[in-house]
């Protein structure tokens, strides 16, 4: 028994931890920063003030994770971010395709706990920073659960806390609010009437109880639903992210007024539920009950810290090429009126860049606190650019870059700014690429990879001479197209199968973006018109008579008449995707972006794919065939389709697709990395929105890796992750490797993006 005599006062338990890196904030930015740094060899302490990880993606807030893929509604093809955030989202799909937010929490906790270099402090709120000169020496925080004050000492700190608590306390330069239009010449910079900050939101979930449920609202619930100008948009069955526009607080101090903002949002939520249950307008809501209401608001915006570079609207729209690109974004410039749910204006104004844009390392560290890295929504961006960089997959991607930068600094005894030296920058970018982080226009150079000097062959290679017409028909009232990886030189002839019950003209176009890897097809490279006679299933051949100066993706597009249809194929192939000139409701209802005069953004059409299980390639034949799927692609340093496929793809008739890597002299190998196709085109919203499959059809479901003598080195079953790493406990010496691919998860061809051996 412990008896405590009276004392003048007491102190809380004080515990000191030492690390190479402290990460403050366990949202997706902090989680990905911490895991990345820990895997790269740093000792990391991750401090999170909540009982679970994920921040706005956690079950406490329940936002779905979005990024450059943008609900499949823009022109960013194959743009899912890659790296740790991809591993998390792909695993969530495998375990939790229905999007249960509790299961996403558990996944994050499991992944963080699995890292031996990572110490996680939950329920610990950092509220003090200890400085040593300009730099941060330690951070301190209190955990009321175990009544302990933690002090974490580390030479590097990554602030991923959303509000930037560390940067604020450390005296880092920051901004809050909106820049005037003149400062960065930003056409989208809002005026005072629109307001300068995005507000907070609280969601609710409802469920059918199977019997009538009565609801009596609390006294603080909103009484008059017409106070919400868009109250007619409320539907009884909607919940969670569908109510993203329940926003409030943009006219307040979004850091210090958060409690007051939360009460206003509770007022809205309980008042809206009263409207749904008791207004008489929703008889279908009789059996519905409130299952969950957020207790902390999701925060959109507060402080943005200044690095040596501030990313602005122009950099987003023009996709500026940076020497120090370490991450990318691709969500729209997405501003909201500060009056939020009470505003008469549209809930958001979204303007998309035509392609993903790079984010430089110089946006990821403070310009005046030398050992402070920034991750998540607080990075060095203008208010307008923030409206795009703020989505969570982008925040996480940035977190990975900050984590890897921290690991490089820790290993070399450097500070973040020192990494700007060209050789160090290249090493940082290569390590990011090596671990799956896609960086636009960057190619991995890895001289230590034994495959770089190997003979690479395969049991078969797909040549695209035809896609069988075994799918349904797609109406040509909506213009449709097929993205194809074309080689430099003469463009082949294409034959499509068209139903023309009344006959009439069809226009065929070959379109492209402004560069080989730009998928906004604004440039018409060639056009051919055909007058079709009346008849179904007509083979229509098109010869554009064009020669391309360089290899590129090009869109074979058809514009037909009402009643016409084009045949499709159910065969899925890595690097091929069909699109239509149409809007995806979540992004654009018109299928085009019309830029207001003087806005500084571009007008263009959206050509978007359809989500699986629909969304099939167009059936076609190509003469001469496309040969873009060669085995050598596995060593080209790019692990997704960009300007070409960058994958080896096997022939559909090959019973055992096998990739062969051979050396003239034996090599000693310890690790082999395999990179499969997790369909980087498909958005992986983490909650609420279900997905039709648990693993991507393009993914090789099982494989075997053997050496030149046929000795089995490793095998994979239920492969669903992009990456499979084979670590050999005893290194092998061999003259070759064979990767035998089993069946895919769906009706698609075996494909491999990379095989790297060290
Ligand atoms: C209503 C709403 C809708 C949105 N819609 C989407 C969407 O659909 N998809 C999307 O991807 N993004 C969306 N966003 C944007 C996105 O959620 C945020 O920009 C993103 O979560 C920022 O990531 P982060 O990791 O920087 O911050 P957060 O996700 O906020 O994580 C920061 C973490 O730090 C913790 N923390 C804070 N202070 C401390 C402290 N002192 N000590 C320790 N820990 C601390 C917080 O508890 C939190 O867990 C939306 C935001 C809101 C609010």
Tab-separated table of N, CA and C and ligand atoms in Angstrom, residues 24-30 47-50 52 54-57 61 63-67 71 124-127 160-163 165 199-201 203 241 244 296 298-300 375-378 386 390-393 395, ligand 1:
chain	number	residue	atom	x	y	z
A	24	UNK	N	5.733	15.093	-34.319
A	24	UNK	CA	4.607	15.540	-33.486
A	24	UNK	C	3.357	15.582	-34.360
A	25	UNK	N	2.363	14.794	-33.964
A	25	UNK	CA	1.120	14.709	-34.728
A	25	UNK	C	1.044	13.379	-35.459
A	26	UNK	N	0.018	12.613	-35.137
A	26	UNK	CA	-0.132	11.275	-35.730
A	26	UNK	C	-1.242	11.207	-36.749
A	27	UNK	N	-1.454	12.308	-37.499
A	27	UNK	CA	-2.294	12.235	-38.703
A	27	UNK	C	-1.536	11.444	-39.756
A	28	UNK	N	-2.075	11.403	-40.962
A	28	UNK	CA	-1.400	10.585	-41.979
A	28	UNK	C	-0.026	11.141	-42.335
A	29	UNK	N	0.139	12.451	-42.252
A	29	UNK	CA	1.458	13.029	-42.538
A	29	UNK	C	2.465	12.541	-41.504
A	30	UNK	N	2.089	12.614	-40.229
A	30	UNK	CA	3.001	12.201	-39.163
A	30	UNK	C	3.258	10.705	-39.193
A	47	UNK	N	4.613	11.380	-31.486
A	47	UNK	CA	3.774	11.845	-30.384
A	47	UNK	C	2.422	12.271	-30.931
A	48	UNK	N	1.380	11.666	-30.402
A	48	UNK	CA	0.034	11.936	-30.914
A	48	UNK	C	-0.879	12.237	-29.723
A	49	UNK	N	-1.635	13.303	-29.816
A	49	UNK	CA	-2.457	13.707	-28.661
A	49	UNK	C	-3.757	12.913	-28.536
A	50	UNK	N	-4.119	12.169	-29.548
A	50	UNK	CA	-5.385	11.420	-29.519
A	50	UNK	C	-5.126	9.942	-29.201
A	52	UNK	N	-6.030	7.444	-30.961
A	52	UNK	CA	-5.818	6.677	-32.194
A	52	UNK	C	-5.002	7.528	-33.167
A	54	UNK	N	-4.164	8.794	-37.295
A	54	UNK	CA	-4.895	9.071	-38.547
A	54	UNK	C	-5.396	10.501	-38.658
A	55	UNK	N	-5.475	11.225	-37.540
A	55	UNK	CA	-5.944	12.609	-37.620
A	55	UNK	C	-7.315	12.655	-38.262
A	56	UNK	N	-7.470	13.442	-39.302
A	56	UNK	CA	-8.773	13.568	-39.951
A	56	UNK	C	-9.220	12.271	-40.624
A	57	UNK	N	-8.291	11.340	-40.860
A	57	UNK	CA	-8.672	10.052	-41.460
A	57	UNK	C	-9.075	9.035	-40.396
A	61	UNK	N	-12.799	11.406	-36.786
A	61	UNK	CA	-13.250	12.448	-37.720
A	61	UNK	C	-13.899	11.838	-38.969
A	63	UNK	N	-12.793	11.253	-42.314
A	63	UNK	CA	-12.652	11.725	-43.698
A	63	UNK	C	-12.018	10.653	-44.555
A	64	UNK	N	-12.459	10.568	-45.786
A	64	UNK	CA	-11.792	9.622	-46.681
A	64	UNK	C	-10.535	10.252	-47.236
A	65	UNK	N	-9.536	9.398	-47.411
A	65	UNK	CA	-8.239	9.876	-47.881
A	65	UNK	C	-8.320	10.102	-49.389
A	66	UNK	N	-7.995	11.315	-49.780
A	66	UNK	CA	-7.988	11.664	-51.199
A	66	UNK	C	-6.626	12.222	-51.587
A	67	UNK	N	-6.378	12.193	-52.873
A	67	UNK	CA	-5.105	12.732	-53.361
A	67	UNK	C	-5.229	13.054	-54.831
A	71	UNK	N	-10.979	10.977	-56.858
A	71	UNK	CA	-12.229	10.246	-57.135
A	71	UNK	C	-12.336	9.783	-58.590
A	124	UNK	N	-0.757	11.993	-25.880
A	124	UNK	CA	0.265	12.908	-25.365
A	124	UNK	C	0.254	14.192	-26.203
A	125	UNK	N	-0.101	15.287	-25.550
A	125	UNK	CA	-0.206	16.566	-26.267
A	125	UNK	C	1.039	17.406	-26.000
A	126	UNK	N	1.765	17.722	-27.042
A	126	UNK	CA	2.961	18.572	-26.901
A	126	UNK	C	2.500	20.006	-26.631
A	127	UNK	N	3.049	20.596	-25.568
A	127	UNK	CA	2.693	21.978	-25.258
A	127	UNK	C	3.902	22.827	-24.868
A	160	UNK	N	3.962	17.728	-37.610
A	160	UNK	CA	2.861	17.238	-38.455
A	160	UNK	C	1.569	17.342	-37.657
A	161	UNK	N	1.474	18.414	-36.873
A	161	UNK	CA	0.380	18.512	-35.899
A	161	UNK	C	-0.845	19.247	-36.439
A	162	UNK	N	-0.849	19.576	-37.701
A	162	UNK	CA	-2.020	20.260	-38.269
A	162	UNK	C	-2.032	21.745	-37.949
A	163	UNK	N	-2.055	22.093	-36.684
A	163	UNK	CA	-2.004	23.514	-36.317
A	163	UNK	C	-0.566	24.009	-36.161
A	165	UNK	N	1.870	23.163	-33.781
A	165	UNK	CA	2.139	23.570	-32.399
A	165	UNK	C	3.629	23.743	-32.144
A	199	UNK	N	-13.100	26.431	-42.913
A	199	UNK	CA	-13.567	26.153	-41.560
A	199	UNK	C	-13.437	24.686	-41.172
A	200	UNK	N	-13.947	24.378	-39.971
A	200	UNK	CA	-13.950	23.004	-39.447
A	200	UNK	C	-15.265	22.308	-39.845
A	201	UNK	N	-15.303	21.009	-39.661
A	201	UNK	CA	-16.521	20.227	-39.948
A	201	UNK	C	-16.655	19.093	-38.935
A	203	UNK	N	-18.920	15.434	-38.623
A	203	UNK	CA	-19.794	14.516	-39.353
A	203	UNK	C	-20.667	13.714	-38.394
A	241	UNK	N	-18.661	11.821	-45.022
A	241	UNK	CA	-18.058	12.744	-46.000
A	241	UNK	C	-19.058	13.375	-46.953
A	244	UNK	N	-19.572	17.062	-46.324
A	244	UNK	CA	-18.333	17.841	-46.219
A	244	UNK	C	-18.645	19.332	-46.096
A	296	UNK	N	-14.676	15.642	-31.923
A	296	UNK	CA	-13.706	16.706	-32.241
A	296	UNK	C	-13.929	17.083	-33.699
A	298	UNK	N	-13.099	18.094	-37.554
A	298	UNK	CA	-12.022	18.014	-38.533
A	298	UNK	C	-11.603	19.434	-38.850
A	299	UNK	N	-10.297	19.675	-38.771
A	299	UNK	CA	-9.795	21.030	-39.059
A	299	UNK	C	-9.229	21.064	-40.460
A	300	UNK	N	-9.646	22.069	-41.211
A	300	UNK	CA	-9.118	22.211	-42.578
A	300	UNK	C	-7.866	23.089	-42.620
A	375	UNK	N	5.345	18.882	-42.177
A	375	UNK	CA	4.616	17.891	-42.972
A	375	UNK	C	3.123	18.082	-42.780
A	376	UNK	N	2.366	17.699	-43.824
A	376	UNK	CA	0.914	17.808	-43.736
A	376	UNK	C	0.426	19.147	-44.231
A	377	UNK	N	-0.634	19.648	-43.603
A	377	UNK	CA	-1.259	20.861	-44.141
A	377	UNK	C	-0.507	22.138	-43.788
A	378	UNK	N	0.542	22.039	-42.955
A	378	UNK	CA	1.233	23.255	-42.507
A	378	UNK	C	2.427	23.622	-43.376
A	386	UNK	N	-2.378	25.870	-50.857
A	386	UNK	CA	-2.785	24.997	-49.749
A	386	UNK	C	-4.110	24.305	-50.054
A	390	UNK	N	-3.637	20.269	-49.329
A	390	UNK	CA	-4.158	19.896	-48.020
A	390	UNK	C	-4.776	18.507	-47.960
A	391	UNK	N	-5.076	17.867	-49.101
A	391	UNK	CA	-5.731	16.561	-49.004
A	391	UNK	C	-4.744	15.517	-48.465
A	392	UNK	N	-5.319	14.501	-47.836
A	392	UNK	CA	-4.481	13.688	-46.952
A	392	UNK	C	-3.456	12.813	-47.660
A	393	UNK	N	-3.755	12.311	-48.858
A	393	UNK	CA	-2.731	11.507	-49.532
A	393	UNK	C	-1.546	12.396	-49.904
A	395	UNK	N	-0.709	15.149	-48.149
A	395	UNK	CA	-0.070	15.394	-46.849
A	395	UNK	C	0.825	14.214	-46.467
B	1	LIG	C1	-14.290	18.410	-43.144
B	1	LIG	C2	-13.037	18.256	-43.894
B	1	LIG	C3	-13.117	17.681	-45.145
B	1	LIG	C4	-11.967	17.383	-45.808
B	1	LIG	N1	-12.061	16.629	-46.909
B	1	LIG	C5	-10.985	15.892	-47.232
B	1	LIG	C6	-11.137	14.745	-48.001
B	1	LIG	O1	-12.243	14.399	-48.422
B	1	LIG	N2	-10.030	14.030	-48.277
B	1	LIG	C7	-8.794	14.413	-47.848
B	1	LIG	O2	-7.819	13.718	-48.145
B	1	LIG	N3	-8.623	15.531	-47.123
B	1	LIG	C8	-9.685	16.230	-46.770
B	1	LIG	N4	-9.566	17.313	-45.949
B	1	LIG	C9	-8.235	17.846	-45.621
B	1	LIG	C10	-7.437	16.966	-44.677
B	1	LIG	O3	-8.261	16.252	-43.804
B	1	LIG	C11	-6.416	17.758	-43.862
B	1	LIG	O4	-5.817	18.733	-44.615
B	1	LIG	C12	-5.364	16.743	-43.396
B	1	LIG	O5	-5.948	15.886	-42.477
B	1	LIG	C13	-4.150	17.383	-42.833
B	1	LIG	O6	-3.285	16.336	-42.476
B	1	LIG	P1	-2.292	16.498	-41.277
B	1	LIG	O7	-1.645	15.167	-41.059
B	1	LIG	O8	-1.479	17.691	-41.504
B	1	LIG	O9	-3.259	16.878	-40.074
B	1	LIG	P2	-4.313	16.042	-39.247
B	1	LIG	O10	-4.960	15.005	-40.052
B	1	LIG	O11	-5.180	17.049	-38.587
B	1	LIG	O12	-3.401	15.351	-38.176
B	1	LIG	C14	-2.714	16.088	-37.191
B	1	LIG	C15	-2.645	15.259	-35.949
B	1	LIG	O13	-1.852	15.932	-34.981
B	1	LIG	C16	-2.443	15.796	-33.723
B	1	LIG	N5	-2.020	16.899	-32.870
B	1	LIG	C17	-2.454	18.178	-32.904
B	1	LIG	N6	-1.863	18.894	-31.921
B	1	LIG	C18	-1.048	18.056	-31.285
B	1	LIG	C19	-0.183	18.218	-30.160
B	1	LIG	N7	-0.064	19.385	-29.544
B	1	LIG	N8	0.518	17.147	-29.731
B	1	LIG	C20	0.396	15.938	-30.358
B	1	LIG	N9	-0.420	15.746	-31.398
B	1	LIG	C21	-1.133	16.791	-31.874
B	1	LIG	C22	-3.938	15.846	-34.051
B	1	LIG	O14	-4.721	15.246	-33.056
B	1	LIG	C23	-4.003	15.040	-35.334
B	1	LIG	O15	-4.214	13.677	-35.078
B	1	LIG	C24	-10.701	17.757	-45.275
B	1	LIG	C25	-10.621	18.412	-44.073
B	1	LIG	C26	-11.786	18.639	-43.367
B	1	LIG	C27	-11.706	19.250	-42.040
